[in-house]
Coordinates of C-alpha atoms in Angstrom, one line a residue:
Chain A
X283 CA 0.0 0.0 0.0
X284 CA 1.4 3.5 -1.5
X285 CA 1.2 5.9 1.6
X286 CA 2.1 9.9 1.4
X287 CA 4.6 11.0 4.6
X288 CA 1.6 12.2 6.5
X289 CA -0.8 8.3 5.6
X290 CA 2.6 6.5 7.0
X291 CA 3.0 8.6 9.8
X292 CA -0.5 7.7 11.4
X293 CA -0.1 4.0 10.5
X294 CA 3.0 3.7 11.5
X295 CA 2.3 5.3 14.8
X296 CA -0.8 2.9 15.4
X297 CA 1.7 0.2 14.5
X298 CA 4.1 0.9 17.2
X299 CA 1.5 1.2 19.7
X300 CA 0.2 -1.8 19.6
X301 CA 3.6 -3.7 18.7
X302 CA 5.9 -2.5 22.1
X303 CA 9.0 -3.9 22.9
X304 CA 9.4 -5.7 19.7
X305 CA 11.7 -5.0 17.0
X306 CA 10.7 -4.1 13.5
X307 CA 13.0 -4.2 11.0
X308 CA 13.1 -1.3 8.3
X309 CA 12.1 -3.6 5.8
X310 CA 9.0 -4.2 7.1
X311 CA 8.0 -0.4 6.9
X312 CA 9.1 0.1 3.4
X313 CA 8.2 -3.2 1.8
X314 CA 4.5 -2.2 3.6
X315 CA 4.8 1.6 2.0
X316 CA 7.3 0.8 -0.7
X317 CA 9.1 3.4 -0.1
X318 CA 12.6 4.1 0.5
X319 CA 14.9 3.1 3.9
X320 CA 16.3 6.4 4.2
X321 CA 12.3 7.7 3.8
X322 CA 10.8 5.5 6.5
X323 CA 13.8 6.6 8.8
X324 CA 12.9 10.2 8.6
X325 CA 9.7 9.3 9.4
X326 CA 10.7 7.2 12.5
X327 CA 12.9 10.1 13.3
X328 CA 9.7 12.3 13.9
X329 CA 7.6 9.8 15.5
X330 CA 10.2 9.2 18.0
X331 CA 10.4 13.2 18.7
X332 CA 6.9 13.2 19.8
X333 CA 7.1 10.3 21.3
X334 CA 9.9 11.4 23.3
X335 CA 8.3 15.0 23.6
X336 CA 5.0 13.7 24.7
X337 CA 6.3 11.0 27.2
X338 CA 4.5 8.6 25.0
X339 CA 7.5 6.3 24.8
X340 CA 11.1 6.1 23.1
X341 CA 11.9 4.5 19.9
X342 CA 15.5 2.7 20.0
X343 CA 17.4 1.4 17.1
X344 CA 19.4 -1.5 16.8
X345 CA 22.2 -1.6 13.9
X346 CA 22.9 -4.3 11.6
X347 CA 21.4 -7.0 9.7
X348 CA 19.3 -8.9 12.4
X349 CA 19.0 -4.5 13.4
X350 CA 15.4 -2.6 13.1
X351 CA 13.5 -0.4 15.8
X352 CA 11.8 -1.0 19.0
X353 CA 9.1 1.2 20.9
X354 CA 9.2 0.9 24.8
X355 CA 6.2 2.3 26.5
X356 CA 7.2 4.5 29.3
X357 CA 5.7 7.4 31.9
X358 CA 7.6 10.5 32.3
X359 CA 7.9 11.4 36.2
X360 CA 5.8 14.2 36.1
X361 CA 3.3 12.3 34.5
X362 CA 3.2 9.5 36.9
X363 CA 3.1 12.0 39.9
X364 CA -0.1 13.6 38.9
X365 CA -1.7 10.4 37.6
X366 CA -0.7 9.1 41.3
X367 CA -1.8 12.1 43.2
X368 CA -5.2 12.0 41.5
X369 CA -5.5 8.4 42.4
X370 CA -4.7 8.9 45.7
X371 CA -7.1 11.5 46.4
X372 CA -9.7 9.3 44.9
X373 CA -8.5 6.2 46.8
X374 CA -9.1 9.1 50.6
X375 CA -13.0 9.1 49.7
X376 CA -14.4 7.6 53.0
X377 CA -17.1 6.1 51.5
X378 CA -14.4 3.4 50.2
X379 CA -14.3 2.5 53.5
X380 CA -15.6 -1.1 54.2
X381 CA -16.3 -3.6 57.6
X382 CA -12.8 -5.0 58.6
X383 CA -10.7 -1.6 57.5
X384 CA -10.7 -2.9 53.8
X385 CA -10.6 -0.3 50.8
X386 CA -13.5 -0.6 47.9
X387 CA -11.8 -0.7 44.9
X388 CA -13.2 -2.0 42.2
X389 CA -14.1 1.6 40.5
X390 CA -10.5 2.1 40.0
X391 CA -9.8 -1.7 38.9
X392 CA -12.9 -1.3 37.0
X393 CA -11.8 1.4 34.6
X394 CA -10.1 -0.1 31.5
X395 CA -8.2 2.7 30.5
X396 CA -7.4 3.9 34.2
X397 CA -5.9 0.5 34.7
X398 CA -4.1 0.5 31.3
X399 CA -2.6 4.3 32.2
X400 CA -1.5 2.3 35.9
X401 CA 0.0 -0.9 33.7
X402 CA 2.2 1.7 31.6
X403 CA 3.9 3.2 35.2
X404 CA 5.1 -0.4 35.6
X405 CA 6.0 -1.1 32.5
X406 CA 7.8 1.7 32.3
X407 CA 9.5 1.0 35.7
X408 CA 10.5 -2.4 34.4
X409 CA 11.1 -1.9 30.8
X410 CA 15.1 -3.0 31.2
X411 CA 13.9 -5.6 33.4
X412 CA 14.1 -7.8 30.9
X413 CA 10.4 -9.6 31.9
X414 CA 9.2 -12.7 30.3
X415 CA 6.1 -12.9 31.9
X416 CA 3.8 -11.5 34.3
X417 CA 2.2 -13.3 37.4
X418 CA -0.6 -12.2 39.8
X419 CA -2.9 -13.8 41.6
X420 CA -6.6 -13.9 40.4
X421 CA -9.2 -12.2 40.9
X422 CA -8.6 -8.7 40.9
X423 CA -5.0 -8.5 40.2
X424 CA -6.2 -9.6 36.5
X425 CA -6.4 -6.5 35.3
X426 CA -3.4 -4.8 36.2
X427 CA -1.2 -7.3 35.1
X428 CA -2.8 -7.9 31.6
X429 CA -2.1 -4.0 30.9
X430 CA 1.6 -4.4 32.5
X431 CA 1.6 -7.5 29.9
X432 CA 0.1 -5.7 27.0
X433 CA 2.7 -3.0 27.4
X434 CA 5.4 -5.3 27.8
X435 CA 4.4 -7.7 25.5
X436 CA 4.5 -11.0 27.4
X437 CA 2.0 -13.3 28.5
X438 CA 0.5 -13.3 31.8
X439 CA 0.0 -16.2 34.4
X440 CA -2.7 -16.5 36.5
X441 CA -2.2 -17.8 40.0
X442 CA -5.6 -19.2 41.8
X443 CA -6.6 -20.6 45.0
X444 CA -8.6 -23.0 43.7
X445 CA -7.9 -26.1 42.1
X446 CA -9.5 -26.1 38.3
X447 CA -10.0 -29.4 36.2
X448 CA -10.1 -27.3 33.3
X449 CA -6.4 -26.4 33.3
X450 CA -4.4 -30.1 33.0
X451 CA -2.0 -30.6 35.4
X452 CA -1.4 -28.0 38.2
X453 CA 2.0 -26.9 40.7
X454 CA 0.5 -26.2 44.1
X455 CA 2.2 -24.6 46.9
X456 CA 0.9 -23.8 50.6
X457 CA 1.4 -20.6 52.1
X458 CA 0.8 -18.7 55.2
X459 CA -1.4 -15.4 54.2
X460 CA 0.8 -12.7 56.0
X461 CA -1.9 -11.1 58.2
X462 CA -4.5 -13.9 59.0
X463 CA -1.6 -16.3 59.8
X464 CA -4.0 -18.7 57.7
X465 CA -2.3 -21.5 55.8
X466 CA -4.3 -21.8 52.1
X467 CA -3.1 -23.2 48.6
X468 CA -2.4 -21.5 44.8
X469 CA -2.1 -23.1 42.2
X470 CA -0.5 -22.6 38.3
X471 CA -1.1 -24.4 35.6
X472 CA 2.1 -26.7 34.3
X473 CA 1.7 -25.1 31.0
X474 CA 0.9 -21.7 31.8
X475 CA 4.7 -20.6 32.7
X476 CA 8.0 -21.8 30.9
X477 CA 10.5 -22.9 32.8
X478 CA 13.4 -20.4 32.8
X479 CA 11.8 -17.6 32.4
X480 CA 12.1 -14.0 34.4
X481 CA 8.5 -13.0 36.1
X482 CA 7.5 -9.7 37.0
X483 CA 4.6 -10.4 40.0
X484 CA 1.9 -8.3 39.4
X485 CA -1.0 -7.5 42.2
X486 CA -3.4 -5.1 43.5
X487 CA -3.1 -5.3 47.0
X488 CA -0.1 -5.9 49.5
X489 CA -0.5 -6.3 53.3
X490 CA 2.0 -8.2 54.9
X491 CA 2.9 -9.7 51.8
X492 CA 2.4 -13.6 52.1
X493 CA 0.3 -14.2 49.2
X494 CA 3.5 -12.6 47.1
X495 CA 5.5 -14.7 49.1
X496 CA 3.8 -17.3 47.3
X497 CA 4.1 -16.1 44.4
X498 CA 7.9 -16.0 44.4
X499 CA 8.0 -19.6 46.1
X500 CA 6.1 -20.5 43.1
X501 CA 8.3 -18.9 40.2
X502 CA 11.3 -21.4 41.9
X503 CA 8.9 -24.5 41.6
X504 CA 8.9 -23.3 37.9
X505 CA 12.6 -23.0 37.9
X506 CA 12.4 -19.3 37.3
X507 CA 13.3 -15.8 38.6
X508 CA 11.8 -13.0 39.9
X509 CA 12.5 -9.4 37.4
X510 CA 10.5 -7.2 39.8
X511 CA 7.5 -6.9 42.3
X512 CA 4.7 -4.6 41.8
X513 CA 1.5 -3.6 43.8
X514 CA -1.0 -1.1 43.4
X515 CA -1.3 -0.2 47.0
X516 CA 0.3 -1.6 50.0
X517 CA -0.7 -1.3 53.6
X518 CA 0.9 0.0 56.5
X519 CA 1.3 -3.6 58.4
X520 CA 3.0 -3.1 62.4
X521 CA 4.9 -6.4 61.6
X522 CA 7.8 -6.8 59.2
X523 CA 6.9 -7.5 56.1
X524 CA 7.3 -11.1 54.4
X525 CA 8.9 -9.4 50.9
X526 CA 11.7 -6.9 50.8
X527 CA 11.8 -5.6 47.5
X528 CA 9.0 -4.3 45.4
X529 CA 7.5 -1.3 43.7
X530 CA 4.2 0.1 45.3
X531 CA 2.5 3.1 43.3
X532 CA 0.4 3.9 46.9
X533 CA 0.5 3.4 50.3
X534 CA -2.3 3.2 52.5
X535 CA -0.9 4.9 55.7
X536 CA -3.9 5.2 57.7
X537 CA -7.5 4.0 57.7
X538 CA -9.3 4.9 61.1
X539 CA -13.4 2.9 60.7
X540 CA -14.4 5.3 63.9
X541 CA -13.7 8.3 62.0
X542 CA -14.0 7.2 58.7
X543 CA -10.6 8.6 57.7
X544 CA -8.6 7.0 55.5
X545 CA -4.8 8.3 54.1
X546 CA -3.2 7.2 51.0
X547 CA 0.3 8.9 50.1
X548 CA 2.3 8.2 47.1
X549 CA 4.1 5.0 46.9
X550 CA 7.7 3.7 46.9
X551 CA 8.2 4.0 43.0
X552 CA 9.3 7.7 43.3
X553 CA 12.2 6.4 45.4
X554 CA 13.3 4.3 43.1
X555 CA 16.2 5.6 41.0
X556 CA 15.8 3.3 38.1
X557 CA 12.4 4.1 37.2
X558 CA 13.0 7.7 35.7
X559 CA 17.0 7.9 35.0
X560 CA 16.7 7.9 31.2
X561 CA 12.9 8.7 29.9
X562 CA 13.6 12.0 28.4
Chain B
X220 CA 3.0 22.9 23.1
X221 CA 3.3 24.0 19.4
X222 CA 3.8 21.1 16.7
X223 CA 3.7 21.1 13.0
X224 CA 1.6 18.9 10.8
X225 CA 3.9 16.0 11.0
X226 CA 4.3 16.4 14.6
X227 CA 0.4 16.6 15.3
X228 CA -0.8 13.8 13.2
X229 CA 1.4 11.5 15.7
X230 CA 0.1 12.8 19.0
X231 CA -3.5 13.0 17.7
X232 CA -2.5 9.5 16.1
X233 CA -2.2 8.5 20.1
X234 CA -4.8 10.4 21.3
X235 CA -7.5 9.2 19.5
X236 CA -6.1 5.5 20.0
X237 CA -5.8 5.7 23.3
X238 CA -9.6 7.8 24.0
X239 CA -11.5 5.5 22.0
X240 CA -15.9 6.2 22.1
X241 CA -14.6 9.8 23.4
X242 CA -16.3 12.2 21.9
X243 CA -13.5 15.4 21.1
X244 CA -13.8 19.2 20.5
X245 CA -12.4 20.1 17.8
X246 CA -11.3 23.3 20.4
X247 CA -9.6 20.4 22.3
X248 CA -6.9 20.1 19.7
X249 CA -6.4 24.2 18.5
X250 CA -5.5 24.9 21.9
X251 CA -3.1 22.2 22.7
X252 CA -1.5 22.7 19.4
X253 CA -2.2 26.8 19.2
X254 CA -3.4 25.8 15.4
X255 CA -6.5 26.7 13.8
X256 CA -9.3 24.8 13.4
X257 CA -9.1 24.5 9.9
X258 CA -5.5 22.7 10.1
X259 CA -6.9 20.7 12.9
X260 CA -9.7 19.6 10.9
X261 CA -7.2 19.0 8.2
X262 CA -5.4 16.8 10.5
X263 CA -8.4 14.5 11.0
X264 CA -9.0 14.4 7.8
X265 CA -5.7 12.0 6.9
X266 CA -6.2 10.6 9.9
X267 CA -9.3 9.5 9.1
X268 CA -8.7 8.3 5.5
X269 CA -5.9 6.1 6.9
X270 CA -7.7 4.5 9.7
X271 CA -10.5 3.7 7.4
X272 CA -7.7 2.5 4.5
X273 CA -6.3 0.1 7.1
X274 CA -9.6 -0.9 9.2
X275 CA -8.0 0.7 12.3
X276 CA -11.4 2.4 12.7
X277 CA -13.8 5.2 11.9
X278 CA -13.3 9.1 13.2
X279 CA -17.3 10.6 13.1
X280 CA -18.3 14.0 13.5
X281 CA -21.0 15.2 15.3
X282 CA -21.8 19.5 14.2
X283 CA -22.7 22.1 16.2
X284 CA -22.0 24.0 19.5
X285 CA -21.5 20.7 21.6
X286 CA -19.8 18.8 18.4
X287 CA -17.0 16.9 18.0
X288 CA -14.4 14.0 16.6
X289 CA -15.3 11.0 18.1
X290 CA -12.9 7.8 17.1
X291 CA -14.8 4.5 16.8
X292 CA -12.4 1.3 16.8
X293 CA -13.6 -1.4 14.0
X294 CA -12.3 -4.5 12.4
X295 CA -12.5 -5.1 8.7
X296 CA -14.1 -8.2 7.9
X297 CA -11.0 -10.1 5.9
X298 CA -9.0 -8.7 8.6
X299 CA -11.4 -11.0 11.5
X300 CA -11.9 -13.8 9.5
X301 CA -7.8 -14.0 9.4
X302 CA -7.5 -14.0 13.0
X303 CA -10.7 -16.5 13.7
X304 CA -9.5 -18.7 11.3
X305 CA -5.8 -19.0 12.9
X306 CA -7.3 -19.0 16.2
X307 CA -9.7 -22.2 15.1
X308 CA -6.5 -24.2 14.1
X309 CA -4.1 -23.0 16.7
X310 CA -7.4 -24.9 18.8
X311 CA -7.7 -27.8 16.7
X312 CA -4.1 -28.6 18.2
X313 CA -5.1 -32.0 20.0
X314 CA -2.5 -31.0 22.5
X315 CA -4.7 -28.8 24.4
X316 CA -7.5 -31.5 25.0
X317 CA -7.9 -32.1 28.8
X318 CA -9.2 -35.1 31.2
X319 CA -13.5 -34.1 30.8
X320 CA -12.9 -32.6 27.2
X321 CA -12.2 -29.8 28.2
X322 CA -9.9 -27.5 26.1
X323 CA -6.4 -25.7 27.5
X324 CA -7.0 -22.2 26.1
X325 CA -4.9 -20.5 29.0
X326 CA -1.9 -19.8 26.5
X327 CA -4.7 -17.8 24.0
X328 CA -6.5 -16.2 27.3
X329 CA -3.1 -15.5 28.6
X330 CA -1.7 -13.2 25.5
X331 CA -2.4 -9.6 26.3
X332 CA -2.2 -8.7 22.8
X333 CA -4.4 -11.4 20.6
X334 CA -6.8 -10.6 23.8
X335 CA -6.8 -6.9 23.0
X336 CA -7.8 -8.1 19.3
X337 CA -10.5 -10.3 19.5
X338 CA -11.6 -7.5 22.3
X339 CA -11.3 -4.8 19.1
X340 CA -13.6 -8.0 17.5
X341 CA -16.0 -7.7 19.8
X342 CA -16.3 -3.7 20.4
X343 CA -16.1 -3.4 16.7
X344 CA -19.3 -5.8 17.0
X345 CA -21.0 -4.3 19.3
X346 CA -20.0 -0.2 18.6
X347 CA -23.8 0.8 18.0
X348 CA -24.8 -1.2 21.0
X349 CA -24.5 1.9 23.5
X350 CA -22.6 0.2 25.8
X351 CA -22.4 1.3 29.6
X352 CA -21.0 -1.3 30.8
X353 CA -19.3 -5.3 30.3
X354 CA -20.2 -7.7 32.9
X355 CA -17.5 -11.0 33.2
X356 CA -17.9 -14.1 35.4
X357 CA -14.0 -14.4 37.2
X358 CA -11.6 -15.6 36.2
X359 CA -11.4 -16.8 32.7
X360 CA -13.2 -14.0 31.2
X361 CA -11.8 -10.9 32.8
X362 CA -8.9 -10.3 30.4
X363 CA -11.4 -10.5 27.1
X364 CA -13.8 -8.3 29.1
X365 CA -11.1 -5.4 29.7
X366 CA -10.2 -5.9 26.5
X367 CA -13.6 -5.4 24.9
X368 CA -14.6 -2.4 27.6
X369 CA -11.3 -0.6 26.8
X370 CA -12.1 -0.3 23.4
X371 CA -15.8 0.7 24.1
X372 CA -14.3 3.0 27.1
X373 CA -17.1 1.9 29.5
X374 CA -16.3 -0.2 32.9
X375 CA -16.2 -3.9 33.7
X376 CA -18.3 -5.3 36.1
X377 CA -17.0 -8.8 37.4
X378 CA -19.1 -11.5 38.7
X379 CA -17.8 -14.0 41.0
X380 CA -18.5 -17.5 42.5
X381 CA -17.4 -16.5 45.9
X382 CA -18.7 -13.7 48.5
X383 CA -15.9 -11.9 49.1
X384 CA -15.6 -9.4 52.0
X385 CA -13.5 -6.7 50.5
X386 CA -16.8 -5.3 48.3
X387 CA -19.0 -3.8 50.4
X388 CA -22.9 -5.4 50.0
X389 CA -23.2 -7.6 47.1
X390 CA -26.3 -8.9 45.5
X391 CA -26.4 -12.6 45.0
X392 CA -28.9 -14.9 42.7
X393 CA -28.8 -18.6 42.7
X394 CA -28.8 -20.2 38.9
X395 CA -28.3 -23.5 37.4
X396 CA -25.4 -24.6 35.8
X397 CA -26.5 -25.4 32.2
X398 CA -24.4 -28.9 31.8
X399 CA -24.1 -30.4 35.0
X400 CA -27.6 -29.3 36.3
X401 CA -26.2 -27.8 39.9
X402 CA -27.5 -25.3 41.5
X403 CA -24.6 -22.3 42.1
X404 CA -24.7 -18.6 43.4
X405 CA -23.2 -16.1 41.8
X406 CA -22.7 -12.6 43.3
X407 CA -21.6 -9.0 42.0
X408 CA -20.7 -5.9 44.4
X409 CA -23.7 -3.4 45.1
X410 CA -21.6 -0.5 43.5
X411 CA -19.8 -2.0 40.7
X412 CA -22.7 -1.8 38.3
X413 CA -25.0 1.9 38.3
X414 CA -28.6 0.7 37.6
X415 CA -30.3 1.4 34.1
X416 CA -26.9 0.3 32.5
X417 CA -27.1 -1.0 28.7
X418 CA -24.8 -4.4 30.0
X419 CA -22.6 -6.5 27.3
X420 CA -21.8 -9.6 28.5
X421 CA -18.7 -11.3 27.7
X422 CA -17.2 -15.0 28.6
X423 CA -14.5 -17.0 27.5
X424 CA -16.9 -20.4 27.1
X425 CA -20.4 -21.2 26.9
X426 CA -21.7 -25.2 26.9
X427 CA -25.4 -25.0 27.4
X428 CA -25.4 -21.1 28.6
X429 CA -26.2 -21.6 32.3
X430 CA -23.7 -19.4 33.4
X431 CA -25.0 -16.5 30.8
X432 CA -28.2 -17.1 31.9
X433 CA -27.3 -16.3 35.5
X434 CA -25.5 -13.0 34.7
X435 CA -28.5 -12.0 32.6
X436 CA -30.8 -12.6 35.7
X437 CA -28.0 -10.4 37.4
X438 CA -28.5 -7.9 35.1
X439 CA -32.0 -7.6 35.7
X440 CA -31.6 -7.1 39.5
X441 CA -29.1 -3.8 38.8
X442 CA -32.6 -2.7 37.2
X443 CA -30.9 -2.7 33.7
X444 CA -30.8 -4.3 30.2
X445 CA -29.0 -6.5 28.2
X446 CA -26.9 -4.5 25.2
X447 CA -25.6 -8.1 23.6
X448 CA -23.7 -10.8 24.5
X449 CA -20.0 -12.8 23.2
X450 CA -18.2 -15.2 24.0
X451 CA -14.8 -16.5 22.8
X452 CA -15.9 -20.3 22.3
X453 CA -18.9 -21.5 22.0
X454 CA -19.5 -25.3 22.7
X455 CA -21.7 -27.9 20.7
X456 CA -24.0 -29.3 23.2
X457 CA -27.2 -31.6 22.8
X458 CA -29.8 -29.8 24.2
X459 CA -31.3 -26.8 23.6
X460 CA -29.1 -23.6 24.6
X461 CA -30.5 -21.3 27.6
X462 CA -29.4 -18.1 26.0
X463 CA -31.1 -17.4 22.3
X464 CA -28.7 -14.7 21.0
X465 CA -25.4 -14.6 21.8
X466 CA -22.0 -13.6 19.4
X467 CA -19.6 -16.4 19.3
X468 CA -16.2 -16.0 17.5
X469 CA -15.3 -19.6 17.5
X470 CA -17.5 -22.9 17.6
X471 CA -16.2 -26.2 19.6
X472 CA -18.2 -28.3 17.0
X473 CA -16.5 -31.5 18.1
X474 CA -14.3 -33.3 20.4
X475 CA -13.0 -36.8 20.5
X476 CA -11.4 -38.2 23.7
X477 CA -10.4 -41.5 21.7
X478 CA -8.7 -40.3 19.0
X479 CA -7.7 -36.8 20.1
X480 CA -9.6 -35.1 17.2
X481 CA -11.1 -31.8 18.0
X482 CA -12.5 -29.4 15.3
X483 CA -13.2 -25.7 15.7
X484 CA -15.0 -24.2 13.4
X485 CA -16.3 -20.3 12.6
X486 CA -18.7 -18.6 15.3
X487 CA -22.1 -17.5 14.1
X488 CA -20.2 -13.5 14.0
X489 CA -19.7 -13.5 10.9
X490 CA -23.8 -14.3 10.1
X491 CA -24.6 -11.0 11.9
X492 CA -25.1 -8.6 9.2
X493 CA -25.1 -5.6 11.8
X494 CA -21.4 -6.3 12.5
X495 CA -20.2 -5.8 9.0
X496 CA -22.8 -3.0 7.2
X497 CA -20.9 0.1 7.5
X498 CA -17.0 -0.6 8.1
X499 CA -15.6 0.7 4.9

């Protein structure tokens, strides 16, 4: 298909978007336009200036034969703060507030492209993490870690409590829940995680941290590694908690049910050096 | 921030991609650009002929005062029946055929990015519906569900098996379970569906439709309607389905425990003239 500068532009923007983190050889683009290499680099030149300019992402380019360009989602800081401060706010409503000091928060889950702006902070964190796949637990980590996936462009595994015949053989572990001192079961389908690969866990919720404990015991049972923890919101918990590292984007710092007041501060992710040292 | 043509078909590229259902000013864009409308309107122009020319979607406008862009995602016919019919044989592979005859379709569910497709599928489907909402029974269908919601930019209500504490007051129906005739409960939060909501339902699997059947009841007790529903798979089954219309992409027509044979065939999409009458 024959495309002027300004057609190729918006296709090949809509092409990088949905293709992240995988390399596209130049080829590609101007056996798809017929057009000319040095063309279709111009054209990635300007893309990649708004992209850059925008916080939309960065474009990198790898020389060579096997060589073509790759689009990594990422979140610029200022970006992140206010999409973090809004959610925060948000999350302080005391009418979130439910029996047992729990949060409601299935609005925010809820919200498709809320969640899929939330999946691009951590796929931005972790986009040299080098992530083969992403883990969380069901039910309502689902939808955070399928837009950390999408923008990281690996499958996601879904970790459940209960046993389900309609997955083939399953790897179960026990583990003690960190705050009920409860021992329960997960479960992962055999097939649903390659052996050696490098799992980002993915969840909505953190307490003391013992169902992300399992999590990581699990990822060993699958002869695999751990690229990174992240959690939408952890709790202030009086004990220690059962997982060192990991990136929250809120903390929930205070939640008093007599007075209805709840506090939710920015997480640990604006600590963390690596998140923001290179997005331009 | 002031961009020329090049420049603004990529960011408005984004935007529109990424505020899909959303209806725009065209005031929206002169300001963030300081350009005049008439460049702006211009700029949709190409925009539009491209996503049209590559069946990335439609851009509409709506006149007047209170007027705007509004960018519709859709999915060319040729380009659906390409991605049905590789889905069908990647789930003809007799590898994925279970103990019960039951299919392993974790490793399709579990892509982020063939989920955001067949979600495009199904919001391309269902774009006249007026949509306010997609309802999904945990855990299987949730990813399909974002997907199809994020495209449609309404929320996702999810349905679950268990009562879980952490929602506040749920509303719970008891419903039969279309195949193995048992009676189940099935319970959604108080506040994660607004009443008078137009509800799509989506699931990854329907046998006889019990399940379907139950959410539609749901439905009715959040004092709303049905806008459609889709599922992924649909199963062959003996007797007569509980739910009369329904969008299925793909059709379980057969499975063989002996010999390992399973066929997949077509789902009854693609004899739904409204999904196809107007994509150019």
């Amino acid at each position: 298909m024959k495309f002027r500068r300004s057609g190729r532009l918006v296709d090949m923007t809509n092409y990088f978007l949905s293709h992240p983190h995988k390399q596209i050889p130049l080829t590609f683009f101007s056996e798809a336009y017929k057009s000319a290499k040095s063309s279709i680099s111009e054209d990635i030149a300007i893309i990649k200036e708004v992209f850059e300019e925008k916080r939309i992402g960065t474009i990198g380019t790898t020389a060579g034969a096997t060589g073509g360009v790759t689009f990594v989602p990422t979140v610029g800081r200022s970006k992140t703060e206010e999409l973090i401060d809004q959610l925060c706010e948000e999350l302080e409503d005391s009418e979130r507030l439910l029996p047992g000091g729990y949060l409601y928060m299935m609005d925010v889950i809820g919200d498709p492209l809320l969640t899929l702006e939330l999946g691009r902070v951590f796929a931005s964190a972790f986009r040299k993490a080098n992530v083969d796949a992403v883990m969380t637990m069901a039910t309502k980590g689902i939808p955070l870690a399928y837009a950390v996936a999408g923008h990281l462009n690996v499958p996601v595994s879904i970790v459940r409590h209960e046993h389900r015949i309609t997955e083939g053989s399953i790897v179960s572990i026990n583990y003690v829940s960190g705050s009920q001192k409860r021992i329960q079961t997960m479960s992962l389908a055999r097939r649903s995680l390659k052996p050696n690969s490098n799992v980002l866990i993915i969840d909505d919720f953190m307490k003391a941290g013992g169902t992300i404990r399992g999590m990581m015991d699990l990822v060993t049972e699958f002869q695999s590694t751990i690229a990174g923890i992240g959690v939408l919101t952890e709790a202030v918990h009086s004990e220690e908690k059962l997982v060192d590292k990991y990136v929250s984007l809120t903390k929930l710092t205070e939640v008093d049910i007599k007075t209805k007041k709840i506090k939710v501060e920015r997480g640990n992710l604006f600590d963390i050096p690596f998140s923001y040292e290179d997005i331009k």
